[in-house]
Amino acid sequence: AIRAKAGEFIFLDTYVFIKDIKGIELVNPAFPELEGQNLYDLQDSQGKYFVREELEILKTKEDCWMDYMWPKPGETEPSKKLAYVKKVVIGQDTLVVGAGYFLESTESEYEYEETKKIVNIVNEAVTLIEKEGKEVFQNFRKKGSKWFQDDRYIFIYNGDGNRLVYPPNPSKEGKNAYNVTDINGKLQVRMFIEKALSKKGEGWIHYMWPKPGEGIPLWKSTFVKSVRSPSGKIYIVCSGAYELKTEKQFIIEIVNEAIDLLKREGLSAFSKIGSKENEFIFYDSYVYIKDIKGNVLLNPAFPEFVGKNVYDYQDSDGKYFIRKELEILKHQDSYWNEYMWPKPDETTPSKISVFVKKVIIGQDTLVVGAGYFPE
C-alpha cells in the first residue's frame, strides 16, 4: 500500500520510505533499486553521511529532520531535500519511517558568500526582466548600483550571441560575440547560451578573461540563466567573479555534464572532455575517467597514467584511495573522496577533494571524476 502510486503515501515529489535501524532500505517507491541495500555508509553528492547521522540521532530521539542532496523521482541530478524521519517498533523490529520534500532555493547548494551573491543578483535580474522586459536593461548599466559594482556586473545576450547589455564597455553592445573565445579557445558565449537554454535553464561557465581595463586573463566563473520577457523574447542573464573559490557544486556539475556527453556520444566524447577548449577543465580542476577495475582511460592533467591500472596506487600518506573508491562504488553510484595529489604541472602533493560517479556506457562501467584543492 505504501508503494502504490494510487494511494495516499505518494504525491508530487514526496513519498514514504522505510528502513530498519541498521540502515537497510526496506521500502522506497521512488528508487526501488535501493530496497534490500544497506545505506548506512551512503554519502550524498556533497559527501554527507546523512543516513549514518540520522540513525545516530535516533538512538536517543524518536524523530528528527535531516537535510541532504538527493535526486527527485525520475531524475539523476541531486537537489536539496528536507526529510522527516520517525522511529517505530513493529513487533520485534525497530523501523525508521520517513518522507521529505525538495527545497527549490539554489543558494543552499553553495558554501561561499561570493557565489551566493552572484546567484542572487542573477535571480533578481531575471525576476525583474520577467515582469518588465527589456525596459529594465538601463538599470543594469548604472555604475555603483547593486547591478554594477567594480568588476561584478550583469551582462545579457540573446540566443544568437548578440550583446544586449555590457556595462564595462557599452560600445560592444549590439555586436555579436557568438564566436568569441578565451585564451584557451573556449567559446564561452556559446557555452553561456547552451547552458542557459538547457533543460535546467541555468549553470556555471569557467573561462579566462581579463578584468575591465586590464590585459592579463584570469579565471572567471559566470552564472547564467535564461528568462522569458513579457514580449516572449528569451534573454541570457549573466554575472560572474574573478578567481572565485571552487564550490563542490561546480565539480558535481562538470562530472554530470561529462556523463551526459558520454551517454550521447559514447567513448568518442573523450577528446572533448580532455580538451581545454571545453567546459571540463578550469582552475586546477579537470575531468578524468577510469573503468571499474581501475584502468585509467583519460587524464588530461597526467596523461602518463592513461593505460595504467591504479587500483593499488597509494597517495603520499599511504592511502589506497582508488581501492577504497572502487569498493564503495560497488554499492552506490557516487562518492566524495579525499587524498593527497599534486596539482597540474606540480609534483608536490596537496590535499584534494574528489567527486566520482559511476556510469554504464554500452558494455563498459566507467568511473567519471573531478576534484578541487581546498586551500
Short mmCIF file of C-alpha atoms in Angstrom, two decimals:
data_model
loop_
_atom_site.label_atom_id
_atom_site.label_comp_id
_atom_site.label_asym_id
_atom_site.label_seq_id
_atom_site.Cartn_x
_atom_site.Cartn_y
_atom_site.Cartn_z
CA ALA A 1 0.00 0.00 0.00
CA ILE A 2 2.85 2.43 0.78
CA ARG A 3 4.44 1.73 -2.62
CA ALA A 4 1.19 2.25 -4.59
CA LYS A 5 1.04 5.49 -6.61
CA ALA A 6 -2.75 5.47 -6.31
CA GLY A 7 -2.53 5.55 -2.52
CA GLU A 8 -2.13 8.42 -0.08
CA PHE A 9 1.60 7.98 0.56
CA ILE A 10 2.89 9.33 -2.78
CA PHE A 11 2.17 12.83 -4.10
CA LEU A 12 4.14 15.34 -6.19
CA ASP A 13 7.83 14.56 -5.39
CA THR A 14 7.03 13.26 -1.89
CA TYR A 15 6.86 9.60 -0.90
CA VAL A 16 7.20 7.48 2.25
CA PHE A 17 10.35 5.38 2.66
CA ILE A 18 11.19 2.81 5.34
CA LYS A 19 14.48 1.34 6.56
CA ASP A 20 15.50 -0.67 9.60
CA ILE A 21 17.60 0.74 12.42
CA LYS A 22 20.77 -0.69 10.84
CA GLY A 23 20.24 1.26 7.62
CA ILE A 24 18.81 -1.45 5.34
CA GLU A 25 16.29 0.09 2.96
CA LEU A 26 13.01 -1.84 3.08
CA VAL A 27 10.59 0.35 1.09
CA ASN A 28 11.42 3.08 -1.42
CA PRO A 29 8.77 3.52 -4.13
CA ALA A 30 10.77 6.22 -5.97
CA PHE A 31 14.04 4.26 -6.04
CA PRO A 32 13.12 0.56 -5.69
CA GLU A 33 16.65 -0.48 -6.71
CA LEU A 34 17.78 0.62 -3.21
CA GLU A 35 15.48 -1.83 -1.45
CA GLY A 36 17.47 -4.53 0.34
CA GLN A 37 20.67 -2.45 0.35
CA ASN A 38 22.39 -1.18 3.49
CA LEU A 39 22.63 2.60 3.17
CA TYR A 40 24.44 3.26 6.46
CA ASP A 41 27.62 4.48 4.70
CA LEU A 42 25.83 6.18 1.79
CA GLN A 43 27.04 9.72 1.05
CA ASP A 44 25.06 12.38 -0.75
CA SER A 45 26.59 14.36 -3.63
CA GLN A 46 28.28 16.74 -1.15
CA GLY A 47 29.87 13.97 0.90
CA LYS A 48 27.38 13.96 3.78
CA TYR A 49 26.78 10.61 5.55
CA PHE A 50 23.13 11.50 6.08
CA VAL A 51 21.83 8.01 6.89
CA ARG A 52 24.60 7.49 9.44
CA GLU A 53 23.84 10.88 11.06
CA GLU A 54 20.11 10.17 11.08
CA LEU A 55 20.49 6.77 12.77
CA GLU A 56 22.87 8.20 15.37
CA ILE A 57 20.29 10.85 16.29
CA LEU A 58 17.53 8.23 16.50
CA LYS A 59 19.49 6.33 19.13
CA THR A 60 18.43 8.99 21.65
CA LYS A 61 15.41 10.61 19.97
CA GLU A 62 12.17 9.34 18.50
CA ASP A 63 12.25 11.57 15.41
CA CYS A 64 14.34 14.21 13.61
CA TRP A 65 14.61 16.37 10.49
CA MET A 66 17.52 15.74 8.11
CA ASP A 67 18.62 17.75 5.06
CA TYR A 68 20.76 16.31 2.27
CA MET A 69 21.19 16.25 -1.51
CA TRP A 70 19.01 13.69 -3.31
CA PRO A 71 17.51 13.34 -6.82
CA LYS A 72 13.83 13.93 -7.38
CA PRO A 73 11.86 10.88 -8.60
CA GLY A 74 12.70 10.21 -12.25
CA GLU A 75 15.79 12.46 -12.17
CA THR A 76 19.51 11.87 -11.58
CA GLU A 77 20.64 15.40 -10.66
CA PRO A 78 20.62 15.86 -6.84
CA SER A 79 18.51 18.61 -5.27
CA LYS A 80 18.30 19.84 -1.69
CA LYS A 81 15.89 17.65 0.27
CA LEU A 82 14.46 18.08 3.77
CA ALA A 83 13.15 14.82 5.28
CA TYR A 84 11.31 13.96 8.48
CA VAL A 85 12.05 10.52 9.95
CA LYS A 86 10.48 8.76 12.92
CA LYS A 87 11.41 5.60 14.80
CA VAL A 88 8.73 2.97 15.40
CA VAL A 89 8.75 -0.52 16.92
CA ILE A 90 6.74 -3.13 14.97
CA GLY A 91 6.82 -6.49 16.72
CA GLN A 92 10.49 -7.39 17.13
CA ASP A 93 11.67 -4.85 14.57
CA THR A 94 12.70 -1.21 15.00
CA LEU A 95 11.94 0.68 11.81
CA VAL A 96 12.60 4.22 10.58
CA VAL A 97 9.74 5.73 8.57
CA GLY A 98 10.35 8.94 6.65
CA ALA A 99 9.16 11.34 3.97
CA GLY A 100 10.51 14.61 2.64
CA TYR A 101 10.21 17.47 0.21
CA PHE A 102 12.63 19.30 -2.08
CA LEU A 103 13.80 22.86 -1.42
CA GLU A 104 13.90 25.00 -4.55
CA SER A 105 16.47 27.58 -3.43
CA THR A 106 19.72 27.22 -5.40
CA GLU A 107 21.52 29.31 -2.76
CA SER A 108 21.58 26.33 -0.40
CA GLU A 109 23.83 24.44 -2.84
CA TYR A 110 26.77 26.79 -2.29
CA GLU A 111 29.26 27.24 0.52
CA TYR A 112 30.79 30.65 -0.17
CA GLU A 113 29.08 34.03 0.18
CA GLU A 114 30.53 35.43 -3.06
CA THR A 115 28.98 32.55 -5.00
CA LYS A 116 25.62 33.10 -3.33
CA LYS A 117 25.75 36.83 -4.15
CA ILE A 118 26.29 36.09 -7.84
CA VAL A 119 23.41 33.61 -7.97
CA ASN A 120 21.13 36.00 -6.08
CA ILE A 121 21.87 39.02 -8.29
CA VAL A 122 21.21 36.99 -11.46
CA ASN A 123 17.95 35.66 -9.98
CA GLU A 124 16.89 39.21 -9.05
CA ALA A 125 17.65 40.44 -12.56
CA VAL A 126 15.68 37.53 -14.07
CA THR A 127 12.67 38.34 -11.87
CA LEU A 128 12.80 41.99 -12.94
CA ILE A 129 13.02 41.13 -16.65
CA GLU A 130 10.14 38.64 -16.32
CA LYS A 131 7.94 41.45 -15.03
CA GLU A 132 9.09 44.46 -17.07
CA GLY A 133 11.05 43.19 -20.07
CA LYS A 134 13.96 44.92 -21.76
CA GLU A 135 12.89 48.33 -20.41
CA VAL A 136 14.85 47.50 -17.24
CA PHE A 137 18.13 46.93 -19.15
CA GLN A 138 19.13 50.55 -18.48
CA ASN A 139 19.15 49.79 -14.73
CA PHE A 140 21.96 47.29 -15.17
CA ARG A 141 24.27 49.90 -16.75
CA LYS A 142 24.28 52.22 -13.71
CA LYS A 143 27.74 52.11 -12.16
CA GLY A 144 27.67 51.93 -8.37
CA SER A 145 24.22 50.35 -8.32
CA LYS A 146 23.73 46.85 -6.96
CA TRP A 147 23.84 45.62 -10.56
CA PHE A 148 27.25 47.11 -11.44
CA GLN A 149 29.96 47.21 -8.76
CA ASP A 150 33.65 47.24 -9.73
CA ASP A 151 34.31 44.10 -11.81
CA ARG A 152 30.99 42.43 -10.97
CA TYR A 153 28.10 43.37 -13.23
CA ILE A 154 25.03 41.99 -15.01
CA PHE A 155 25.52 41.34 -18.72
CA ILE A 156 22.94 40.00 -21.17
CA TYR A 157 22.87 38.18 -24.53
CA ASN A 158 20.16 36.93 -26.79
CA GLY A 159 20.11 33.38 -28.18
CA ASP A 160 22.13 34.40 -31.24
CA GLY A 161 25.04 35.67 -29.14
CA ASN A 162 24.36 39.40 -29.56
CA ARG A 163 25.48 41.51 -26.59
CA LEU A 164 22.49 43.47 -25.36
CA VAL A 165 23.89 44.74 -22.05
CA TYR A 166 27.64 45.01 -21.38
CA PRO A 167 28.28 47.69 -18.71
CA PRO A 168 32.13 47.68 -18.69
CA ASN A 169 32.22 48.58 -22.41
CA PRO A 170 28.85 49.79 -23.82
CA SER A 171 30.42 50.24 -27.27
CA LYS A 172 30.36 46.43 -27.63
CA GLU A 173 26.59 46.30 -27.12
CA GLY A 174 24.70 45.30 -30.26
CA LYS A 175 27.66 43.31 -31.57
CA ASN A 176 27.71 39.55 -31.97
CA ALA A 177 30.04 37.61 -29.64
CA TYR A 178 28.95 34.08 -30.58
CA ASN A 179 32.44 33.15 -31.84
CA VAL A 180 34.46 34.97 -29.18
CA THR A 181 36.97 32.70 -27.41
CA ASP A 182 39.12 32.93 -24.32
CA ILE A 183 42.89 32.34 -24.32
CA ASN A 184 42.35 28.55 -24.28
CA GLY A 185 39.96 28.59 -27.21
CA LYS A 186 36.78 28.25 -25.13
CA LEU A 187 33.73 29.62 -26.94
CA GLN A 188 32.33 30.93 -23.70
CA VAL A 189 29.38 32.86 -25.16
CA ARG A 190 28.20 29.72 -26.96
CA MET A 191 28.55 27.92 -23.63
CA PHE A 192 26.50 30.64 -21.88
CA ILE A 193 23.70 30.13 -24.39
CA GLU A 194 23.80 26.31 -24.36
CA LYS A 195 23.82 26.18 -20.57
CA ALA A 196 21.01 28.75 -20.16
CA LEU A 197 18.82 27.08 -22.79
CA SER A 198 19.38 23.59 -21.40
CA LYS A 199 16.65 21.69 -19.56
CA LYS A 200 17.88 23.05 -16.23
CA GLY A 201 17.89 26.62 -17.57
CA GLU A 202 20.97 27.74 -15.64
CA GLY A 203 24.52 26.85 -14.69
CA TRP A 204 28.17 27.89 -14.43
CA ILE A 205 30.81 28.53 -17.09
CA HIS A 206 34.51 28.89 -16.15
CA TYR A 207 36.90 30.60 -18.58
CA MET A 208 39.85 33.00 -18.70
CA TRP A 209 39.08 36.67 -19.25
CA PRO A 210 40.81 39.98 -18.36
CA LYS A 211 39.26 42.34 -15.84
CA PRO A 212 37.78 45.51 -17.35
CA GLY A 213 40.59 47.80 -18.44
CA GLU A 214 43.27 45.14 -17.93
CA GLY A 215 45.02 42.81 -20.35
CA ILE A 216 46.00 39.73 -18.35
CA PRO A 217 43.40 36.93 -18.48
CA LEU A 218 42.30 35.48 -15.13
CA TRP A 219 39.94 32.65 -14.35
CA LYS A 220 36.37 33.89 -14.24
CA SER A 221 33.30 31.92 -13.13
CA THR A 222 29.98 33.13 -14.54
CA PHE A 223 26.48 32.06 -13.55
CA VAL A 224 23.99 32.16 -16.43
CA LYS A 225 20.22 31.82 -16.51
CA SER A 226 17.56 32.17 -19.20
CA VAL A 227 14.47 34.34 -18.82
CA ARG A 228 11.39 34.93 -20.94
CA SER A 229 10.24 38.56 -21.01
CA PRO A 230 6.57 39.65 -21.25
CA SER A 231 7.09 40.08 -25.03
CA GLY A 232 8.05 36.41 -25.31
CA LYS A 233 11.69 37.09 -26.09
CA ILE A 234 14.28 34.96 -24.29
CA TYR A 235 17.40 36.53 -22.82
CA ILE A 236 20.54 35.06 -21.28
CA VAL A 237 21.33 36.83 -17.99
CA CYS A 238 24.89 36.51 -16.66
CA SER A 239 27.11 37.65 -13.81
CA GLY A 240 30.45 36.38 -12.55
CA ALA A 241 33.55 36.90 -10.48
CA TYR A 242 37.29 36.52 -11.00
CA GLU A 243 39.22 33.74 -9.24
CA LEU A 244 36.15 32.59 -7.36
CA LYS A 245 36.68 29.84 -4.80
CA THR A 246 35.76 26.45 -6.22
CA GLU A 247 32.45 25.12 -4.95
CA LYS A 248 31.62 21.42 -4.66
CA GLN A 249 28.64 22.17 -6.87
CA PHE A 250 30.99 23.25 -9.70
CA ILE A 251 32.66 19.84 -9.55
CA ILE A 252 29.37 17.93 -9.44
CA GLU A 253 28.14 19.95 -12.42
CA ILE A 254 31.10 19.16 -14.71
CA VAL A 255 31.05 15.46 -13.78
CA ASN A 256 27.34 15.24 -14.60
CA GLU A 257 27.86 17.12 -17.86
CA ALA A 258 30.70 14.81 -18.84
CA ILE A 259 28.45 11.83 -18.15
CA ASP A 260 25.65 13.35 -20.24
CA LEU A 261 28.13 13.81 -23.11
CA LEU A 262 29.33 10.21 -22.77
CA LYS A 263 25.73 8.98 -22.91
CA ARG A 264 25.16 10.96 -26.11
CA GLU A 265 28.44 10.32 -27.90
CA GLY A 266 29.96 7.26 -26.24
CA LEU A 267 33.71 6.86 -25.90
CA SER A 268 34.30 9.32 -28.75
CA ALA A 269 33.49 12.05 -26.20
CA PHE A 270 36.92 11.53 -24.58
CA SER A 271 38.57 14.05 -26.92
CA LYS A 272 36.09 16.78 -25.93
CA ILE A 273 36.28 16.00 -22.21
CA GLY A 274 40.08 16.17 -22.28
CA SER A 275 40.28 19.48 -24.20
CA LYS A 276 40.99 22.87 -22.62
CA GLU A 277 38.59 24.34 -25.18
CA ASN A 278 35.60 22.78 -23.41
CA GLU A 279 34.00 23.20 -20.00
CA PHE A 280 35.61 20.20 -18.33
CA ILE A 281 38.91 21.88 -17.41
CA PHE A 282 39.13 25.02 -15.25
CA TYR A 283 41.37 26.36 -12.48
CA ASP A 284 43.15 23.23 -11.16
CA SER A 285 40.12 21.02 -11.88
CA TYR A 286 39.65 18.55 -14.71
CA VAL A 287 37.50 15.54 -15.54
CA TYR A 288 39.20 12.15 -15.68
CA ILE A 289 37.84 8.69 -16.45
CA LYS A 290 38.76 5.14 -15.48
CA ASP A 291 36.98 1.82 -15.68
CA ILE A 292 35.56 -0.02 -12.68
CA LYS A 293 38.74 -2.14 -12.43
CA GLY A 294 40.99 0.90 -12.02
CA ASN A 295 42.36 1.22 -15.57
CA VAL A 296 42.88 4.90 -16.42
CA LEU A 297 41.22 5.85 -19.71
CA LEU A 298 41.52 9.64 -19.64
CA ASN A 299 43.55 12.08 -17.55
CA PRO A 300 44.29 15.41 -19.28
CA ALA A 301 46.48 16.69 -16.42
CA PHE A 302 48.55 13.50 -16.04
CA PRO A 303 48.41 11.69 -19.41
CA GLU A 304 51.24 9.36 -18.35
CA PHE A 305 48.68 7.43 -16.26
CA VAL A 306 46.48 6.58 -19.26
CA GLY A 307 46.53 2.84 -19.90
CA LYS A 308 47.78 2.04 -16.40
CA ASN A 309 45.92 0.22 -13.65
CA VAL A 310 45.90 2.32 -10.47
CA TYR A 311 43.78 0.06 -8.24
CA ASP A 312 46.66 -0.42 -5.77
CA TYR A 313 48.04 3.11 -6.11
CA GLN A 314 48.83 4.85 -2.81
CA ASP A 315 48.96 8.57 -2.14
CA SER A 316 51.84 10.21 -0.25
CA ASP A 317 50.16 9.31 3.07
CA GLY A 318 49.95 5.64 2.12
CA LYS A 319 46.19 5.73 1.47
CA TYR A 320 44.81 3.23 -1.07
CA PHE A 321 42.32 5.80 -2.28
CA ILE A 322 41.44 4.17 -5.61
CA ARG A 323 40.84 0.78 -3.99
CA LYS A 324 38.51 2.37 -1.41
CA GLU A 325 36.66 4.39 -4.03
CA LEU A 326 36.01 1.41 -6.32
CA GLU A 327 34.86 -0.76 -3.42
CA ILE A 328 32.33 1.89 -2.38
CA LEU A 329 31.09 2.30 -5.96
CA LYS A 330 30.10 -1.36 -5.98
CA HIS A 331 27.22 -0.37 -3.69
CA GLN A 332 26.46 3.27 -4.61
CA ASP A 333 26.59 5.46 -7.69
CA SER A 334 28.66 8.40 -6.44
CA TYR A 335 31.20 9.22 -3.74
CA TRP A 336 33.36 12.06 -2.39
CA ASN A 337 36.96 11.03 -1.73
CA GLU A 338 39.90 12.89 -0.15
CA TYR A 339 43.58 12.14 -0.58
CA MET A 340 46.93 13.72 -1.42
CA TRP A 341 47.57 14.51 -5.08
CA PRO A 342 49.71 17.05 -7.00
CA LYS A 343 48.10 19.99 -8.75
CA PRO A 344 48.54 20.08 -12.55
CA ASP A 345 52.15 20.91 -13.51
CA GLU A 346 53.32 20.33 -9.93
CA THR A 347 54.99 17.37 -8.24
CA THR A 348 54.37 18.12 -4.55
CA PRO A 349 51.09 16.53 -3.36
CA SER A 350 48.31 18.69 -1.92
CA LYS A 351 45.00 17.71 -0.34
CA ILE A 352 42.34 17.15 -3.00
CA SER A 353 38.60 16.58 -2.64
CA VAL A 354 37.21 14.47 -5.49
CA PHE A 355 33.71 13.61 -6.66
CA VAL A 356 33.36 10.34 -8.62
CA LYS A 357 30.28 8.88 -10.26
CA LYS A 358 29.62 5.51 -11.86
CA VAL A 359 28.02 5.26 -15.31
CA ILE A 360 27.37 2.43 -17.79
CA ILE A 361 28.28 3.26 -21.39
CA GLY A 362 27.47 0.38 -23.71
CA GLN A 363 29.13 -2.68 -22.19
CA ASP A 364 31.53 -0.63 -20.05
CA THR A 365 31.14 0.52 -16.45
CA LEU A 366 33.10 3.76 -16.12
CA VAL A 367 34.02 6.00 -13.20
CA VAL A 368 33.95 9.71 -14.07
CA GLY A 369 35.57 12.06 -11.61
CA ALA A 370 36.80 15.59 -10.96
CA GLY A 371 38.23 17.33 -7.93
CA TYR A 372 39.46 20.56 -6.43
CA PHE A 373 42.17 21.58 -3.99
CA PRO A 374 40.76 23.17 -0.81
CA GLU A 375 43.08 25.93 0.36
#
